[in-house]
PDB file of C-alpha atoms in Angstrom:
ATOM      1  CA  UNK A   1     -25.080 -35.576  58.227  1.00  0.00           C
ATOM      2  CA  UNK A   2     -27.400 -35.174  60.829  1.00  0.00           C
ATOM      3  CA  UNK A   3     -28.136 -38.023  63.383  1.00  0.00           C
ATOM      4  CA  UNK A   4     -31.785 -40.153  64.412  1.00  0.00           C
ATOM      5  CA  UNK A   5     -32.826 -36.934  66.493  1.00  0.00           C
ATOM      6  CA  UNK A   6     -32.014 -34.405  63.620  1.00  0.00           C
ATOM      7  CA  UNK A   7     -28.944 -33.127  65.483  1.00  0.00           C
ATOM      8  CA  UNK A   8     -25.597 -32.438  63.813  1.00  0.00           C
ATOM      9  CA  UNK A   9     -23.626 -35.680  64.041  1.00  0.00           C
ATOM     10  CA  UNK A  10     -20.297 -35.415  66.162  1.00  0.00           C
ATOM     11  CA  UNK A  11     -18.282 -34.581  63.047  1.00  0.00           C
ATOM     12  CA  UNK A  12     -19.928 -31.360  61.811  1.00  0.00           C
ATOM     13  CA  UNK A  13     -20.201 -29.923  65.566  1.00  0.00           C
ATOM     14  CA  UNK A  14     -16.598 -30.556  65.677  1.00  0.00           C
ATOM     15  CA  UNK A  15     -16.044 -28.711  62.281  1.00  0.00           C
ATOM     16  CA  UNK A  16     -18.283 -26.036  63.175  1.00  0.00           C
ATOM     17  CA  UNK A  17     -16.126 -25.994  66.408  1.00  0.00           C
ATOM     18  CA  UNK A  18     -12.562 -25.201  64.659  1.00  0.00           C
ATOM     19  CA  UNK A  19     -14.257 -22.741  61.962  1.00  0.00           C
ATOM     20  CA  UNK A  20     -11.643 -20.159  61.971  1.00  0.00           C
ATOM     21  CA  UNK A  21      -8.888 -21.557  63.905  1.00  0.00           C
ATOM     22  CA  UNK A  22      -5.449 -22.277  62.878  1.00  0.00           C
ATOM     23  CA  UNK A  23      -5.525 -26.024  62.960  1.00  0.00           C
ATOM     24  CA  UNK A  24      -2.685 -28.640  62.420  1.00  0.00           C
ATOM     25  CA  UNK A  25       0.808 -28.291  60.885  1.00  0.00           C
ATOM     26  CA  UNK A  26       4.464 -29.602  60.958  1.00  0.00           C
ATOM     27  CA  UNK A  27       5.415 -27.676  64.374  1.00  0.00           C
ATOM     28  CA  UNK A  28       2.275 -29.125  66.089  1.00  0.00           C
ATOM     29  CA  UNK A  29       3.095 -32.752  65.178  1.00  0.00           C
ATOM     30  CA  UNK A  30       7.312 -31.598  66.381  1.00  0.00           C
ATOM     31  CA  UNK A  31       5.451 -30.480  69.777  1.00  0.00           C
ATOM     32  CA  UNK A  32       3.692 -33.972  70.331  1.00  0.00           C
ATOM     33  CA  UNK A  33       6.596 -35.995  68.992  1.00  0.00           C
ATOM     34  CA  UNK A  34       9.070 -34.019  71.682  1.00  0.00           C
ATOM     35  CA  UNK A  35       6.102 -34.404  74.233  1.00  0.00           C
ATOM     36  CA  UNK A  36       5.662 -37.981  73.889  1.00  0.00           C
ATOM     37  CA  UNK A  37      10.112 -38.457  73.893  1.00  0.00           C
ATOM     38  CA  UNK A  38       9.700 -36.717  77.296  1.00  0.00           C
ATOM     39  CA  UNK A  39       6.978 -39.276  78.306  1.00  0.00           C
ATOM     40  CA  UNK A  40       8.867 -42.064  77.459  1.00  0.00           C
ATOM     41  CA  UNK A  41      12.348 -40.520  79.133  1.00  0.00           C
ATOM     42  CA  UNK A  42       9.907 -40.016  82.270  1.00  0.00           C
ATOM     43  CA  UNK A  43       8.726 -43.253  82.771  1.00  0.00           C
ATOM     44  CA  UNK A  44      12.225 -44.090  83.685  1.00  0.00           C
ATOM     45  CA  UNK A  45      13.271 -40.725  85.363  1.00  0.00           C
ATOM     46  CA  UNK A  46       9.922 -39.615  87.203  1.00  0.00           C
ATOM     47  CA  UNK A  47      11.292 -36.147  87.354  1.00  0.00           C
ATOM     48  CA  UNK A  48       8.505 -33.240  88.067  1.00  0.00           C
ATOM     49  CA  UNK A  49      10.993 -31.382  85.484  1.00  0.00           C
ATOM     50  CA  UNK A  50      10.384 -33.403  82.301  1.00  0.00           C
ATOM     51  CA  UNK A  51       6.377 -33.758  83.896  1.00  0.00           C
ATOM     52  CA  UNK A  52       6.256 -29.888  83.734  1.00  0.00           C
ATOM     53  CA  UNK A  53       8.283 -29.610  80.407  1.00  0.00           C
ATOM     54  CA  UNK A  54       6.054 -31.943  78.683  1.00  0.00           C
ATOM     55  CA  UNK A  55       2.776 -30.442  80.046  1.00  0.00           C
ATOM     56  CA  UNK A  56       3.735 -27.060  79.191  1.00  0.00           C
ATOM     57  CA  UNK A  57       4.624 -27.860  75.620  1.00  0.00           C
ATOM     58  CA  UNK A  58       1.467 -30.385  75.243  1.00  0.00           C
ATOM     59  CA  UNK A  59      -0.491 -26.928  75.936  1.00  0.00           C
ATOM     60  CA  UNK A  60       0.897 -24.951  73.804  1.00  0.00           C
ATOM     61  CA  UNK A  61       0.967 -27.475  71.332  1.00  0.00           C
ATOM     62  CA  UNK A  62      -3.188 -27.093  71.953  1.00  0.00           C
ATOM     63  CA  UNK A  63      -3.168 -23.791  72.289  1.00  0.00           C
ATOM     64  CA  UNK A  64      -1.629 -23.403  68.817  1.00  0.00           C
ATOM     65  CA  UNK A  65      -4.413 -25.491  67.136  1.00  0.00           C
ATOM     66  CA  UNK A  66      -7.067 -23.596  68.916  1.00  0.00           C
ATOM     67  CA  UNK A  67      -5.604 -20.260  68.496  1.00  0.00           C
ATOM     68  CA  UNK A  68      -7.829 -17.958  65.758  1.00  0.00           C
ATOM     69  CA  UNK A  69      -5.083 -15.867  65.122  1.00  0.00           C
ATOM     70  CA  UNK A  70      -4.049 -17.469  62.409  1.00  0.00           C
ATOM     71  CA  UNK A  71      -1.436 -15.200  60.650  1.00  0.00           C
ATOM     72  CA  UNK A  72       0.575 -15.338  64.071  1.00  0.00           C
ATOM     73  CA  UNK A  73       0.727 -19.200  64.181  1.00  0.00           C
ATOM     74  CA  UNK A  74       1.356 -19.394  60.091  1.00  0.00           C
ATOM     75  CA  UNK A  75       4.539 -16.852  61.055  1.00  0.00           C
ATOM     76  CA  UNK A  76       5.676 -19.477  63.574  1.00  0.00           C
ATOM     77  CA  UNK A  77       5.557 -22.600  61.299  1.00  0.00           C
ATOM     78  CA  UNK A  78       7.213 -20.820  58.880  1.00  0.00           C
ATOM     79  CA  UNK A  79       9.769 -20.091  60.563  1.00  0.00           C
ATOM     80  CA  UNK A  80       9.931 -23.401  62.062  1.00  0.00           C
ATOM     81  CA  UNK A  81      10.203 -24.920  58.329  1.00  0.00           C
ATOM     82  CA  UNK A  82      13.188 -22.381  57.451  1.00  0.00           C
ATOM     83  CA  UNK A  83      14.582 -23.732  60.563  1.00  0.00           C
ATOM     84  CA  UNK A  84      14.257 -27.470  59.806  1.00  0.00           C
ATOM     85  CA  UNK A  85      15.017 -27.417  56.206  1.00  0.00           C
ATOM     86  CA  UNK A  86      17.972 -26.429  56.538  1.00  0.00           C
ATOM     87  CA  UNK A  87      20.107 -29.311  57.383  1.00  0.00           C
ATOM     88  CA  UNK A  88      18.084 -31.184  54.983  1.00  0.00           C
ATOM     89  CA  UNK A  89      19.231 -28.423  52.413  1.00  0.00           C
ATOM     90  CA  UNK A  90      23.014 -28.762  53.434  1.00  0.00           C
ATOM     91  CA  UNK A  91      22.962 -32.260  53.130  1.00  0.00           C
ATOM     92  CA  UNK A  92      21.408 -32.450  49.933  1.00  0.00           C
ATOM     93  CA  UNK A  93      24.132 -30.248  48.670  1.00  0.00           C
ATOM     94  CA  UNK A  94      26.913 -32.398  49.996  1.00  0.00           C
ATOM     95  CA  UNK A  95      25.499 -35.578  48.168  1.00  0.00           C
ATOM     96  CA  UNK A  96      25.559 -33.403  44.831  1.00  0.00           C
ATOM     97  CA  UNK A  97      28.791 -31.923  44.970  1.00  0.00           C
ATOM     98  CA  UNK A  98      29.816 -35.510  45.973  1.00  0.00           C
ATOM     99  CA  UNK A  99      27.570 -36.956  43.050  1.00  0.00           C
ATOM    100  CA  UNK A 100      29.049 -34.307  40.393  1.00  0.00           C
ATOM    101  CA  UNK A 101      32.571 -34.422  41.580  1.00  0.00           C
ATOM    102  CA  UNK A 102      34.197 -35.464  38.341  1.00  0.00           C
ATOM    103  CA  UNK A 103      32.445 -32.822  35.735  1.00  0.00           C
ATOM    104  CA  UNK A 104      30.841 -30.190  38.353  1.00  0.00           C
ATOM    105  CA  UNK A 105      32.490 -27.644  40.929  1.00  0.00           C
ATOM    106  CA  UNK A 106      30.439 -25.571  43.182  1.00  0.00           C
ATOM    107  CA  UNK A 107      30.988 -22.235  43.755  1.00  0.00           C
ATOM    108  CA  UNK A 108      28.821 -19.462  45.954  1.00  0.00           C
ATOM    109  CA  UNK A 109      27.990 -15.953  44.280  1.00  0.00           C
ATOM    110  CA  UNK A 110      29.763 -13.071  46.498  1.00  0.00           C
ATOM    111  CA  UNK A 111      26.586 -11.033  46.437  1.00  0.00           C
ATOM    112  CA  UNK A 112      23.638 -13.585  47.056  1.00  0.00           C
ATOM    113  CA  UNK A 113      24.991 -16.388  48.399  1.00  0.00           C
ATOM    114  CA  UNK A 114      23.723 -18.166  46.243  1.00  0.00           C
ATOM    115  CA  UNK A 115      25.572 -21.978  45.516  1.00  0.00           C
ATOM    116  CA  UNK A 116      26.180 -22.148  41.612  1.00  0.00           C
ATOM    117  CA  UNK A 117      26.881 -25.356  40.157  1.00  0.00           C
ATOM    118  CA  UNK A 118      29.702 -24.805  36.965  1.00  0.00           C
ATOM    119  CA  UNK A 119      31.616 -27.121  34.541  1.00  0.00           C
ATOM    120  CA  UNK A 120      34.317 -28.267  35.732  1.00  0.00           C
ATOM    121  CA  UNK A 121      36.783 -26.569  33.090  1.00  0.00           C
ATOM    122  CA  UNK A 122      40.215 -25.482  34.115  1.00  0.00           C
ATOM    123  CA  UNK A 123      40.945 -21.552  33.874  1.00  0.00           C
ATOM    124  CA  UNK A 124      39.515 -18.174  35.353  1.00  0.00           C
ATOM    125  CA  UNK A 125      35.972 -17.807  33.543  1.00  0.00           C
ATOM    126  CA  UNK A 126      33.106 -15.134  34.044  1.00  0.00           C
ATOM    127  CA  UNK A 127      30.016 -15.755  35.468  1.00  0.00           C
ATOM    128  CA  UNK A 128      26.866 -14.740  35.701  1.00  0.00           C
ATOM    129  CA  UNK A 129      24.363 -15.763  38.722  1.00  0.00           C
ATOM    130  CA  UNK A 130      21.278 -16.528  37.379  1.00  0.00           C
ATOM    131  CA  UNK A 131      19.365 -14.671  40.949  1.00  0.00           C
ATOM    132  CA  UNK A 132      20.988 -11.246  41.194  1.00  0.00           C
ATOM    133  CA  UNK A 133      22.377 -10.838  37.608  1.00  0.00           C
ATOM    134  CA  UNK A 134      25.798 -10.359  39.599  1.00  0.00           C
ATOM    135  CA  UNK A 135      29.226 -11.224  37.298  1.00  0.00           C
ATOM    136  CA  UNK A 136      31.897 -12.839  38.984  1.00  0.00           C
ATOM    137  CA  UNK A 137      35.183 -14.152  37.384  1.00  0.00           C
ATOM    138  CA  UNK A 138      36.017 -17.954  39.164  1.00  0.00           C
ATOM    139  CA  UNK A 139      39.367 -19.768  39.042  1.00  0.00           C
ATOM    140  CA  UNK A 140      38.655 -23.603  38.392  1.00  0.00           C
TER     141      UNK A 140
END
């Protein structure tokens, strides 16, 4: 769209502006959410600490949207997500086990790691993970 004047209107200067940048994801909005906490907290405190803190992470909260290396910054969130699922992951697992209690038992392969989810039938019984192929005898 291009304004009266034949100039590119406001929006496609601004897309033509972050062409090639890394843009917004979940860390970014963590950064401003932490940054606008400390604002709040300083309102009451008016410490030059939290006023630093919160400036330093409001710029590299920019910096990361602005940055063109984009790999780099994709690296980051990633890790970031790994990071942050995993409470939500443990949790998720408790309300399962707690769900499947009666007919379920849960049971980690030695090898992976990995949490298996068996019938709950009494006796020592082989199994097989369905990730590594690994066989495993259990006692239920």
């Amino acid at each position: 769209m291009r304004d009266y004047n034949g100039r590119p209107s406001f929006r496609e200067r601004v897309a033509q502006f972050m062409a090639g940048r890394y843009g917004i994801d979940r860390l970014y909005y963590l950064l401003l959410a932490i940054c606008f906490g400390l604002i709040v907290i300083n309102l009451f405190a008016n410490s030059i600490i939290i006023s630093l803190i919160e400036s330093v992470l409001f710029v590299y909260a920019i910096f990361r949207v602005m940055s063109k290396n984009v790999y780099k910054r994709q690296q980051e969130n990633e890790k970031f997500i790994k990071l942050a699922d995993r409470p939500k992951k443990f949790i998720n697992l408790q309300k399962c086990k707690k769900r499947d209690r009666a007919t379920h038992v849960y049971k980690k392969c030695p090898s992976c790691r990995n949490n298996l989810r068996l019938p709950k039938q009494k006796g020592e019984h082989t199994v097989v993970c369905p990730c590594c192929k690994n066989r495993f005898n259990v006692k239920i």
